[in-house]
Structures are given as C-alpha cells and as structure tokens.
C-alpha cells in the first residue's frame, strides 16, 4: 500500500492510499489534484473518507463521486454532501479490504471523526483531519476545550508507530509555538531542524507518528509539570487539566 499526500490549496493535504490499482482518498477539498493523480498512476478511486464538514475537506467530493462512482464515508452528525455512509464512534469500514476504526474526536467541529487503519506489513495509519497537527492541534470552532483534550488524549493512546496523516502542512508554525512552550526540549529542537530541511526541499513534513507527537506536541503534553508551569506563566488561573489545555490553546491562538 502506498501512502501519498496530494497538495491542495495553500497548505492542505488530500491523503491517498492505493495498491497500484485501487485507491481511497481522505478529505478531498479539491477534485482536480485527485483526478490528476488517478490518471497519472492509472488508479481507480473506490472510496472517499471525510473527517468533518469544512469546505476545504469536502469541496471535491461531488465531482469525484460523479467521475468515479466512489463510495463516500463521513461523520454521522455533520452536514455532508449526500449520498454517503454516515459513521459514528466505534464503527468499522473496510475500504480496499483494509480495516478502519472510526473515532469520534470532537473539538475542531462538533462531529469530527478520525479513521485509524491497520495496514498489512506496514505501520497503522491515522487520518485525523484537523484534530491533530504535527506539534499542534486544530482551533476550537465548535467544540469545547474539554472535548478537544479528551479527543487528543484518545489519539495519543494509539500505538506509537501509527503514522499521523494530518490535513494541513502547519508543522513549522506549530513548532515555533511548541518551542515557546518548551524551549529546552531537545526532541523539539531536532524535529524543527529536520522539518526545515524537508520544507527547504519542498517535501512534506508528514506523516508524523504518535510516538513523535507525544515527544514534541505541547497539546499532548499538558499533563507534564514543565508544560503546566509554562502555561501558568501566561494564565495563573489554569489550575486543572482542562483549564491548562484551554489556556494553551488560547496562547496559541494569539501567538
């Protein structure tokens, strides 16, 4: 199985997984880059997985469906281009014969879902949309800090080898903030140098991994005393886990 990030818009990635014959794509905000990739590699699009309702994740769904007849999957509780198979927490699907578990991860939007898939002879993959970014997380447009903290905690519990397929190339910006929170984190320093090299070569920084994110992502590290201490320098009233997370997210919003 080949895993490919297809660039779209300014900083989106439409993830494609294929076996050199059949393909699935995740969050196709724009149909044209997907159609070009299918034609270039001689692939048949069988499935479209959608994580949430924002237009930069759904805008290409209808054109792709009309051109390929692909089956569309998406969250049960959000506005979606019909028809589709709606999915809730704990559901499983088998596109391309692969098993994906559906995880409800509200916070960025109220009904956001993620897909965790087991890939034969390879590390698992997580298509997490805008919930988890490398060294960051999504803005809270519809959910609460408590919901997002619970969602990220759930993703952090996945196997550390899981490949994290975020929907945006936000890594360098997220790392600048992460280093403001933990300036002495040597894992962060090394990752920033690596990510800069990749971007200078016009290469994606993704996928990341759950293990790496646990070492560098401040939003997965809000339980650690040094992160709590950094947050409390900004907001002394952040005195419980949800308040610490909320203050950290507000700090990032203003960074």
Coordinates of N, CA and C in Angstrom, one line a residue:
X1 N 0.8 -1.2 0.0 CA 0.0 0.0 0.0 C 0.9 1.3 0.0
X2 N 0.6 2.1 -0.9 CA 1.4 3.4 -1.0 C 0.5 4.5 -0.4
X3 N 1.2 5.3 0.5 CA 0.5 6.4 1.1 C 1.1 7.7 0.6
X4 N 0.2 8.6 0.0 CA 0.7 9.8 -0.7 C -0.1 11.0 -0.2
X5 N 0.6 12.1 0.2 CA -0.1 13.3 0.4 C -0.2 14.1 -0.9
X6 N -1.4 14.4 -1.3 CA -1.6 15.2 -2.5 C -1.8 16.7 -2.1
X7 N -0.9 17.6 -2.5 CA -1.1 19.0 -2.1 C -2.4 19.6 -2.7
X8 N -3.0 20.5 -1.9 CA -4.2 21.2 -2.4 C -4.2 22.6 -1.8
X9 N -4.8 23.6 -2.5 CA -4.9 24.9 -1.9 C -3.5 25.4 -1.5
X10 N -3.5 26.2 -0.4 CA -2.2 26.7 0.0 C -1.4 25.7 0.9
X11 N -2.1 24.9 1.7 CA -1.4 24.1 2.7 C -2.2 22.8 3.1
X12 N -3.2 22.5 2.3 CA -3.9 21.2 2.6 C -3.2 20.0 2.0
X13 N -3.4 18.9 2.6 CA -3.1 17.6 2.0 C -4.3 16.8 1.9
X14 N -4.5 16.2 0.7 CA -5.5 15.2 0.5 C -4.8 13.9 0.5
X15 N -5.0 13.0 1.4 CA -4.3 11.8 1.6 C -4.8 10.7 0.6
X16 N -3.9 10.0 -0.1 CA -4.3 8.9 -0.9 C -3.6 7.7 -0.5
X17 N -4.3 6.6 -0.4 CA -3.8 5.3 -0.1 C -4.2 4.4 -1.3
X18 N -3.2 3.7 -1.9 CA -3.5 2.8 -3.0 C -2.6 1.6 -3.1
X19 N -3.1 0.6 -3.8 CA -2.4 -0.7 -4.0 C -1.9 -0.8 -5.5
X20 N -1.8 0.3 -6.2 CA -1.3 0.4 -7.6 C -2.5 0.1 -8.5
X21 N -3.6 -0.2 -8.0 CA -4.8 -0.4 -8.8 C -6.0 0.4 -8.3
X22 N -6.3 0.2 -7.0 CA -7.4 0.8 -6.4 C -6.9 1.8 -5.4
X23 N -7.8 2.9 -5.2 CA -7.3 4.0 -4.3 C -8.5 4.4 -3.4
X24 N -8.1 5.0 -2.2 CA -9.0 5.8 -1.4 C -8.4 7.1 -1.2
X25 N -9.2 8.2 -1.0 CA -8.7 9.5 -0.6 C -9.4 10.0 0.6
X26 N -8.8 10.9 1.3 CA -9.3 11.4 2.5 C -9.4 13.0 2.4
X27 N -10.6 13.5 2.7 CA -10.8 14.9 2.8 C -10.4 15.7 1.5
X28 N -11.1 15.3 0.3 CA -10.7 15.9 -0.9 C -11.5 17.3 -1.1
X29 N -10.8 18.3 -0.6 CA -11.4 19.7 -0.8 C -11.4 20.1 -2.2
X30 N -10.6 19.6 -3.0 CA -10.5 19.9 -4.4 C -10.4 18.6 -5.2
X31 N -11.2 18.5 -6.2 CA -11.2 17.2 -7.0 C -10.1 17.2 -8.0
X32 N -9.6 18.3 -8.5 CA -8.7 18.2 -9.7 C -7.3 17.6 -9.3
X33 N -6.7 17.9 -8.2 CA -5.4 17.2 -7.9 C -5.6 15.7 -7.8
X34 N -6.8 15.3 -7.3 CA -7.0 13.8 -7.1 C -7.2 13.2 -8.5
X35 N -8.0 13.8 -9.4 CA -8.2 13.3 -10.7 C -6.9 13.2 -11.5
X36 N -6.1 14.2 -11.3 CA -4.8 14.2 -12.0 C -3.9 13.0 -11.4
X37 N -3.9 12.8 -10.1 CA -3.1 11.7 -9.6 C -3.7 10.3 -10.0
X38 N -5.0 10.2 -10.1 CA -5.6 8.9 -10.6 C -5.2 8.6 -12.0
X39 N -5.3 9.7 -12.8 CA -4.9 9.5 -14.2 C -3.4 9.2 -14.4
X40 N -2.6 9.9 -13.7 CA -1.1 9.7 -13.8 C -0.7 8.3 -13.4
X41 N -1.4 7.7 -12.4 CA -0.9 6.4 -11.9 C -1.9 5.3 -12.3
X42 N -2.9 5.6 -13.1 CA -3.7 4.5 -13.6 C -4.6 3.9 -12.5
X43 N -5.1 4.7 -11.6 CA -5.8 4.1 -10.4 C -7.3 4.3 -10.6
X44 N -8.0 3.4 -9.9 CA -9.5 3.6 -9.8 C -9.8 4.0 -8.4
X45 N -10.5 5.1 -8.2 CA -10.9 5.6 -6.9 C -12.2 4.8 -6.5
X46 N -12.0 4.1 -5.3 CA -13.1 3.3 -4.8 C -13.8 4.0 -3.6
X47 N -13.0 4.7 -2.8 CA -13.6 5.2 -1.5 C -13.1 6.6 -1.3
X48 N -14.0 7.4 -0.6 CA -13.7 8.8 -0.2 C -14.0 8.8 1.3
X49 N -13.1 9.1 2.1 CA -13.3 9.3 3.6 C -13.2 10.7 4.0
X50 N -14.2 11.2 4.7 CA -14.3 12.6 5.1 C -14.3 12.7 6.6
X51 N -13.6 13.6 7.2 CA -13.5 13.7 8.6 C -14.4 14.7 9.2
X52 N -14.7 15.8 8.5 CA -15.6 16.9 9.0 C -16.1 17.7 7.9
X53 N -17.0 18.7 8.2 CA -17.8 19.3 7.1 C -17.1 20.5 6.5
X54 N -16.0 21.0 6.9 CA -15.4 22.2 6.3 C -15.2 22.1 4.8
X55 N -15.4 23.2 4.1 CA -15.4 23.1 2.7 C -14.0 22.7 2.1
X56 N -12.9 23.0 2.8 CA -11.6 22.6 2.2 C -11.3 21.1 2.4
X57 N -12.3 20.4 3.0 CA -12.2 19.0 3.1 C -13.3 18.2 2.3
X58 N -14.3 19.0 1.9 CA -15.5 18.3 1.2 C -15.7 18.9 -0.2
X59 N -15.1 20.0 -0.6 CA -15.4 20.7 -1.8 C -15.3 19.8 -3.1
X60 N -14.4 18.8 -3.1 CA -14.3 18.0 -4.3 C -15.0 16.7 -4.3
X61 N -15.8 16.4 -3.2 CA -16.5 15.1 -3.1 C -17.4 14.9 -4.2
X62 N -18.3 15.8 -4.6 CA -19.3 15.6 -5.6 C -18.7 15.3 -6.9
X63 N -17.7 16.1 -7.3 CA -17.1 15.9 -8.6 C -16.4 14.5 -8.7
X64 N -15.8 14.1 -7.6 CA -15.1 12.8 -7.6 C -16.1 11.7 -7.6
X65 N -17.2 11.9 -6.9 CA -18.3 10.8 -6.9 C -18.8 10.7 -8.4
X66 N -19.1 11.8 -9.0 CA -19.7 11.8 -10.4 C -18.7 11.2 -11.4
X67 N -17.4 11.4 -11.2 CA -16.4 10.9 -12.1 C -16.0 9.5 -11.9
X68 N -16.1 9.0 -10.7 CA -15.5 7.7 -10.3 C -16.6 6.7 -9.7
X69 N -17.7 7.2 -9.2 CA -18.6 6.4 -8.6 C -18.2 5.9 -7.2
X70 N -17.2 6.6 -6.6 CA -16.6 6.1 -5.3 C -17.6 6.2 -4.2
X71 N -17.5 5.3 -3.3 CA -18.3 5.3 -2.1 C -17.8 6.4 -1.1
X72 N -18.7 7.2 -0.6 CA -18.3 8.2 0.3 C -18.7 7.9 1.8
X73 N -17.7 8.1 2.7 CA -18.0 7.9 4.1 C -17.7 9.2 4.8
X74 N -18.5 9.5 5.9 CA -18.4 10.7 6.6 C -19.0 10.7 8.0
X75 N -18.9 11.7 8.8 CA -19.4 11.7 10.1 C -20.9 11.7 10.2
X76 N -21.5 11.1 11.2 CA -22.9 10.9 11.3 C -23.6 12.2 11.6
X77 N -22.9 13.1 12.3 CA -23.7 14.3 12.9 C -23.3 15.6 12.2
X78 N -22.7 15.6 11.0 CA -22.3 16.9 10.4 C -23.0 17.0 9.0
X79 N -23.1 18.2 8.5 CA -23.6 18.5 7.2 C -22.6 17.9 6.2
X80 N -23.0 17.0 5.3 CA -22.2 16.3 4.3 C -22.8 16.3 3.0
X81 N -22.0 16.3 1.9 CA -22.6 16.1 0.6 C -23.2 14.7 0.5
X82 N -24.5 14.6 0.2 CA -25.2 13.4 0.1 C -25.1 12.8 -1.4
X83 N -25.2 11.5 -1.5 CA -25.3 10.4 -0.5 C -24.0 10.0 0.1
X84 N -24.0 9.5 1.3 CA -22.8 8.9 1.9 C -23.2 7.9 3.0
X85 N -22.2 7.1 3.4 CA -22.4 6.3 4.5 C -22.0 7.0 5.7
X86 N -22.9 7.3 6.7 CA -22.6 8.1 7.9 C -22.1 7.1 8.9
X87 N -21.1 7.6 9.7 CA -20.3 6.8 10.6 C -20.3 7.4 12.0
X88 N -20.4 6.6 13.0 CA -20.3 7.0 14.4 C -19.1 6.4 15.1
X89 N -18.9 6.7 16.3 CA -17.8 6.2 17.1 C -17.9 4.7 17.2
X90 N -16.7 4.0 16.9 CA -16.7 2.6 17.1 C -17.1 1.8 15.8
X91 N -17.6 2.5 14.8 CA -17.9 1.9 13.6 C -16.6 1.4 12.9
X92 N -16.7 0.4 12.0 CA -15.6 0.0 11.2 C -16.0 -0.1 9.8
X93 N -15.1 0.2 8.9 CA -15.3 0.1 7.5 C -14.1 -0.6 6.9
X94 N -14.3 -1.1 5.6 CA -13.2 -1.9 5.0 C -12.9 -1.5 3.6
X95 N -12.6 -0.2 3.3 CA -12.2 0.2 2.0 C -10.9 -0.4 1.6
X96 N -10.8 -0.8 0.3 CA -9.7 -1.5 -0.2 C -9.4 -2.8 0.5
X97 N -10.3 -3.3 1.3 CA -10.1 -4.5 2.0 C -9.3 -4.3 3.3
X98 N -9.1 -3.0 3.7 CA -8.4 -2.7 4.9 C -9.4 -2.3 6.0
X99 N -9.1 -2.6 7.2 CA -10.0 -2.4 8.4 C -9.6 -1.0 9.0
X100 N -10.6 -0.1 9.0 CA -10.5 1.2 9.6 C -11.5 1.3 10.7
X101 N -11.0 1.7 11.9 CA -11.9 2.0 13.0 C -12.2 3.5 13.0
X102 N -13.5 3.9 13.3 CA -13.9 5.3 13.3 C -13.9 5.7 14.8
X103 N -13.2 6.9 15.0 CA -13.1 7.5 16.3 C -13.8 8.9 16.3
X104 N -14.7 9.1 17.2 CA -15.3 10.4 17.3 C -14.4 11.3 18.1
X105 N -13.9 12.4 17.5 CA -12.9 13.3 18.1 C -13.4 14.7 18.0
X106 N -14.4 15.1 18.8 CA -15.0 16.5 18.7 C -14.0 17.5 19.3
X107 N -14.2 18.7 18.8 CA -13.3 19.8 19.3 C -13.2 20.9 18.2
X108 N -12.5 20.5 17.1 CA -12.4 21.4 16.0 C -13.8 21.7 15.4
X109 N -14.6 20.6 15.2 CA -16.0 20.7 14.9 C -16.7 19.7 15.9
X110 N -18.0 19.8 15.9 CA -18.8 19.1 16.9 C -18.8 17.6 16.6
X111 N -18.8 17.2 15.3 CA -19.0 15.8 15.0 C -17.8 15.2 14.3
X112 N -16.6 15.9 14.4 CA -15.4 15.4 13.7 C -15.1 14.0 14.0
X113 N -14.7 13.2 13.0 CA -14.3 11.8 13.2 C -12.9 11.7 12.6
X114 N -12.2 10.6 13.1 CA -10.9 10.2 12.5 C -11.0 8.7 12.2
X115 N -10.1 8.3 11.3 CA -10.0 6.9 10.9 C -8.7 6.3 11.2
X116 N -8.7 5.2 12.0 CA -7.4 4.5 12.3 C -7.4 3.2 11.6
X117 N -6.4 3.0 10.7 CA -6.4 1.8 9.9 C -5.2 0.9 10.1
X118 N -5.5 -0.4 10.0 CA -4.4 -1.4 10.1 C -4.0 -1.8 8.7
X119 N -2.7 -1.7 8.4 CA -2.2 -1.9 7.0 C -1.3 -3.1 7.1
X120 N -1.6 -4.2 6.3 CA -0.8 -5.4 6.3 C 0.7 -5.0 6.0
X121 N 1.6 -5.6 6.8 CA 3.0 -5.4 6.6 C 3.5 -4.0 6.7
X122 N 2.8 -3.1 7.4 CA 3.2 -1.7 7.5 C 2.6 -1.2 8.8
X123 N 3.1 0.0 9.2 CA 2.6 0.6 10.4 C 1.1 1.1 10.1
X124 N 0.3 1.2 11.2 CA -1.0 1.7 11.1 C -1.0 3.1 10.6
X125 N -2.2 3.6 10.1 CA -2.3 5.0 9.7 C -3.5 5.6 10.4
X126 N -3.4 6.9 10.7 CA -4.4 7.7 11.3 C -4.7 8.9 10.4
X127 N -5.9 9.0 9.9 CA -6.4 10.1 9.2 C -7.2 11.0 10.1
X128 N -6.5 12.1 10.6 CA -7.1 12.8 11.8 C -7.6 14.2 11.4
X129 N -7.7 14.5 10.1 CA -8.3 15.7 9.7 C -7.6 16.9 10.3
X130 N -8.4 17.8 11.0 CA -7.9 19.0 11.6 C -8.0 18.9 13.2
X131 N -8.0 17.6 13.7 CA -8.0 17.5 15.1 C -6.6 17.6 15.6
X132 N -5.7 16.8 15.1 CA -4.3 16.7 15.5 C -3.4 17.2 14.3
X133 N -2.5 18.2 14.6 CA -1.5 18.5 13.6 C -0.1 18.2 14.2
X134 N 0.9 18.1 13.4 CA 2.2 17.8 13.9 C 2.6 19.0 14.8
X135 N 2.9 18.7 16.0 CA 3.2 19.7 17.0 C 2.1 20.7 17.4
X136 N 0.9 20.4 17.0 CA -0.2 21.3 17.2 C -1.6 20.6 17.2
X137 N -2.6 21.4 17.2 CA -4.0 20.8 17.1 C -4.9 21.9 16.5
X138 N -6.1 21.5 16.1 CA -7.0 22.4 15.4 C -7.6 23.4 16.4
X139 N -8.0 24.5 15.8 CA -8.8 25.5 16.5 C -10.1 25.0 17.0
X140 N -10.6 25.5 18.1 CA -11.9 25.1 18.6 C -13.0 25.9 18.0
X141 N -13.5 25.5 16.9 CA -14.6 26.3 16.2 C -15.9 25.9 16.8
X142 N -16.2 24.6 17.1 CA -17.5 24.2 17.6 C -17.5 23.5 18.9
X143 N -16.4 22.9 19.2 CA -16.3 22.1 20.5 C -15.7 22.8 21.6
X144 N -15.6 22.2 22.7 CA -15.0 22.8 24.0 C -13.6 22.3 24.2
X145 N -12.9 23.0 25.1 CA -11.5 22.6 25.5 C -11.6 21.2 26.0
X146 N -12.6 20.9 26.9 CA -12.6 19.5 27.5 C -12.8 18.5 26.4
X147 N -13.6 18.7 25.4 CA -13.8 17.8 24.3 C -12.5 17.6 23.5
X148 N -11.8 18.7 23.2 CA -10.6 18.5 22.4 C -9.5 17.8 23.2
X149 N -9.4 18.1 24.5 CA -8.4 17.4 25.3 C -8.7 15.9 25.4
X150 N -10.0 15.6 25.5 CA -10.3 14.1 25.5 C -10.0 13.5 24.2
X151 N -10.3 14.2 23.1 CA -10.0 13.7 21.8 C -8.6 13.4 21.5
X152 N -7.7 14.4 21.9 CA -6.3 14.3 21.7 C -5.7 13.2 22.7
X153 N -6.2 13.1 23.9 CA -5.8 12.0 24.8 C -6.1 10.7 24.2
X154 N -7.2 10.6 23.5 CA -7.6 9.3 22.9 C -6.7 9.0 21.7
X155 N -6.3 10.0 20.9 CA -5.4 9.7 19.8 C -4.0 9.4 20.3
X156 N -3.6 10.0 21.4 CA -2.3 9.8 22.0 C -2.1 8.3 22.5
X157 N -3.3 7.7 22.8 CA -3.2 6.3 23.3 C -3.1 5.3 22.2
X158 N -3.1 5.7 20.9 CA -3.0 4.8 19.8 C -1.5 4.3 19.8
X159 N -1.3 3.2 19.1 CA 0.1 2.7 19.0 C 1.1 3.7 18.5
X160 N 2.3 3.8 19.2 CA 3.2 4.9 18.9 C 3.7 4.9 17.4
X161 N 3.7 3.7 16.8 CA 4.2 3.6 15.4 C 3.1 4.1 14.4
X162 N 1.9 4.4 14.9 CA 0.9 4.9 14.0 C 1.3 6.1 13.2
X163 N 1.2 6.1 11.9 CA 1.5 7.2 11.0 C 0.4 8.2 11.1
X164 N 0.7 9.5 11.4 CA -0.3 10.5 11.7 C -0.4 11.4 10.4
X165 N -1.5 11.3 9.7 CA -1.8 11.9 8.5 C -2.7 13.1 8.7
X166 N -2.1 14.3 9.0 CA -2.8 15.5 9.2 C -3.2 16.1 7.9
X167 N -4.2 17.0 7.9 CA -4.8 17.6 6.7 C -4.1 18.9 6.3
X168 N -3.1 19.4 7.1 CA -2.5 20.7 6.7 C -1.0 20.6 7.0
X169 N -0.3 21.3 6.2 CA 1.2 21.5 6.4 C 1.4 22.7 7.3
X170 N 1.2 22.5 8.6 CA 1.3 23.5 9.6 C 2.5 23.3 10.5
X171 N 3.4 22.4 10.1 CA 4.4 21.9 11.1 C 5.3 23.0 11.6
X172 N 5.9 23.7 10.7 CA 6.9 24.7 11.1 C 6.3 25.8 12.0
X173 N 5.1 26.2 11.7 CA 4.5 27.2 12.5 C 4.1 26.6 13.9
X174 N 3.7 25.4 13.9 CA 3.4 24.8 15.2 C 4.6 24.6 16.0
X175 N 5.7 24.2 15.4 CA 7.0 24.0 16.1 C 7.5 25.3 16.7
X176 N 7.3 26.4 16.1 CA 7.7 27.7 16.7 C 7.0 27.9 18.0
X177 N 5.7 27.7 18.0 CA 4.9 27.8 19.2 C 5.4 26.8 20.3
X178 N 5.5 25.5 19.8 CA 5.9 24.5 20.8 C 7.2 24.8 21.5
X179 N 8.1 25.4 20.7 CA 9.4 25.8 21.3 C 9.3 27.0 22.3
X180 N 8.3 27.8 22.1 CA 8.0 28.8 23.1 C 7.5 28.2 24.4
X181 N 6.8 27.1 24.3 CA 6.3 26.4 25.5 C 7.4 25.6 26.2
X182 N 8.2 24.9 25.4 CA 9.3 24.0 25.9 C 10.6 24.4 25.2
X183 N 11.2 25.5 25.4 CA 12.4 25.8 24.7 C 13.6 24.9 24.9
X184 N 13.6 24.1 26.0 CA 14.7 23.2 26.2 C 14.4 21.8 25.8
X185 N 13.4 21.5 25.1 CA 13.0 20.2 24.6 C 13.9 19.8 23.4
X186 N 14.9 18.9 23.6 CA 15.8 18.6 22.6 C 15.1 17.8 21.4
X187 N 14.1 17.1 21.7 CA 13.3 16.4 20.7 C 12.7 17.4 19.7
X188 N 12.2 18.5 20.3 CA 11.6 19.6 19.5 C 12.6 20.3 18.7
X189 N 13.8 20.5 19.2 CA 14.8 21.2 18.5 C 15.3 20.4 17.3
X190 N 15.5 19.1 17.5 CA 15.9 18.2 16.4 C 14.8 18.1 15.4
X191 N 13.6 18.1 15.8 CA 12.5 17.9 14.8 C 12.3 19.2 14.0
X192 N 12.5 20.3 14.6 CA 12.4 21.6 13.9 C 13.5 21.6 12.8
X193 N 14.7 21.2 13.1 CA 15.8 21.2 12.1 C 15.4 20.3 11.0
X194 N 14.9 19.1 11.3 CA 14.5 18.1 10.3 C 13.4 18.7 9.4
X195 N 12.4 19.3 10.0 CA 11.2 19.8 9.3 C 11.7 20.9 8.4
X196 N 12.6 21.8 8.8 CA 13.1 22.9 8.0 C 13.8 22.3 6.8
X197 N 14.6 21.3 6.9 CA 15.3 20.7 5.8 C 14.3 20.2 4.8
X198 N 13.2 19.5 5.3 CA 12.2 18.9 4.3 C 11.5 20.0 3.6
X199 N 11.1 21.1 4.3 CA 10.4 22.2 3.6 C 11.3 22.9 2.6
X200 N 12.6 23.1 2.9 CA 13.5 23.7 2.0 C 13.6 22.9 0.7
X201 N 13.4 21.6 0.8 CA 13.4 20.7 -0.4 C 12.0 20.6 -1.0
X202 N 11.1 21.4 -0.5 CA 9.7 21.3 -0.9 C 9.0 20.0 -0.7
X203 N 9.5 19.3 0.3 CA 8.9 18.0 0.7 C 8.0 18.2 1.9
X204 N 7.0 17.3 2.0 CA 6.1 17.3 3.2 C 6.8 16.9 4.5
X205 N 6.3 17.5 5.6 CA 6.8 17.0 6.9 C 6.1 15.8 7.4
X206 N 5.0 15.5 6.7 CA 4.1 14.4 7.1 C 4.2 13.2 6.2
X207 N 3.8 12.0 6.8 CA 3.2 11.8 8.1 C 4.1 11.9 9.2
X208 N 3.6 12.3 10.4 CA 4.3 12.2 11.6 C 4.0 10.8 12.2
X209 N 4.2 10.7 13.5 CA 3.8 9.4 14.2 C 3.3 9.8 15.6
X210 N 2.5 8.9 16.2 CA 2.1 9.1 17.5 C 3.2 9.2 18.5
X211 N 4.2 8.4 18.3 CA 5.4 8.4 19.2 C 6.1 9.8 19.2
X212 N 6.3 10.3 18.0 CA 6.9 11.6 17.8 C 6.1 12.7 18.4
X213 N 4.8 12.7 18.2 CA 3.9 13.7 18.7 C 3.9 13.7 20.2
X214 N 3.9 12.6 20.8 CA 4.0 12.6 22.3 C 5.3 13.2 22.8
X215 N 6.3 13.2 22.0 CA 7.6 13.8 22.5 C 7.6 15.3 22.2
X216 N 6.9 15.8 21.2 CA 7.1 17.2 20.7 C 5.8 18.1 20.8
X217 N 4.6 17.5 20.9 CA 3.4 18.3 20.7 C 2.9 18.8 22.1
X218 N 2.9 20.1 22.3 CA 2.5 20.6 23.6 C 1.1 20.2 24.0
X219 N 0.2 20.0 23.0 CA -1.2 19.7 23.3 C -1.4 18.3 23.7
X220 N -0.4 17.4 23.5 CA -0.4 16.1 24.0 C 0.4 16.0 25.3
X221 N 0.9 17.1 25.8 CA 1.9 17.1 26.9 C 1.4 18.0 28.0
X222 N 0.1 18.3 28.0 CA -0.4 19.3 29.0 C -0.4 18.7 30.4
X223 N -0.2 17.4 30.6 CA -0.1 16.7 31.9 C 1.3 16.8 32.5
X224 N 2.2 17.3 31.8 CA 3.6 17.4 32.2 C 3.9 18.6 33.0
X225 N 4.6 18.6 34.2 CA 4.8 19.7 35.0 C 5.4 20.9 34.3
X226 N 6.4 20.6 33.4 CA 7.0 21.8 32.7 C 6.1 22.5 31.8
X227 N 5.2 21.8 31.2 CA 4.2 22.4 30.3 C 3.2 23.2 31.1
X228 N 2.7 22.6 32.2 CA 1.8 23.3 33.1 C 2.5 24.6 33.6
X229 N 3.7 24.5 34.0 CA 4.4 25.7 34.5 C 4.5 26.8 33.5
X230 N 4.8 26.4 32.2 CA 4.9 27.4 31.1 C 3.5 28.1 30.9
X231 N 2.5 27.3 30.9 CA 1.1 27.8 30.7 C 0.7 28.7 31.9
X232 N 1.1 28.4 33.1 CA 0.7 29.2 34.2 C 1.5 30.5 34.3
X233 N 2.6 30.6 33.6 CA 3.2 31.9 33.4 C 2.4 32.9 32.6
X234 N 1.5 32.3 31.7 CA 0.6 33.1 30.9 C -0.7 33.3 31.5
X235 N -1.2 32.2 32.2 CA -2.5 32.3 32.8 C -2.4 31.6 34.2
X236 N -2.2 32.4 35.3 CA -2.0 31.8 36.6 C -3.2 31.0 37.1
X237 N -4.4 31.3 36.5 CA -5.6 30.6 36.9 C -5.8 29.2 36.3
X238 N -4.9 28.8 35.4 CA -5.0 27.5 34.8 C -4.6 26.4 35.8
X239 N -5.5 25.9 36.6 CA -5.2 25.1 37.7 C -5.8 23.7 37.7
X240 N -6.3 23.3 36.5 CA -6.8 21.9 36.3 C -6.5 21.5 34.9
X241 N -6.5 20.2 34.5 CA -6.1 19.8 33.2 C -6.9 20.5 32.0
X242 N -8.2 20.7 32.2 CA -8.9 21.3 31.1 C -8.6 22.8 31.0
X243 N -8.4 23.5 32.1 CA -8.0 24.9 32.2 C -6.6 25.1 31.6
X244 N -5.7 24.2 31.9 CA -4.4 24.2 31.3 C -4.4 24.1 29.8
X245 N -5.2 23.1 29.3 CA -5.4 22.9 27.8 C -6.0 24.2 27.2
X246 N -7.1 24.7 27.8 CA -7.7 25.9 27.3 C -6.8 27.1 27.2
X247 N -6.0 27.3 28.2 CA -5.1 28.4 28.3 C -4.0 28.2 27.2
X248 N -3.5 27.0 27.0 CA -2.5 26.7 26.0 C -3.1 27.0 24.6
X249 N -4.3 26.6 24.3 CA -4.9 26.8 23.0 C -5.1 28.3 22.8
X250 N -5.6 29.0 23.8 CA -5.7 30.5 23.7 C -4.4 31.2 23.4
X251 N -3.3 30.7 24.1 CA -2.0 31.2 23.9 C -1.6 31.0 22.4
X252 N -1.8 29.8 21.9 CA -1.5 29.5 20.5 C -2.3 30.4 19.6
X253 N -3.6 30.7 19.9 CA -4.4 31.5 19.0 C -3.9 32.9 18.9
X254 N -3.2 33.4 19.9 CA -2.7 34.7 19.9 C -1.2 34.8 19.6
X255 N -0.6 33.7 19.4 CA 0.9 33.6 19.2 C 1.3 34.3 17.9

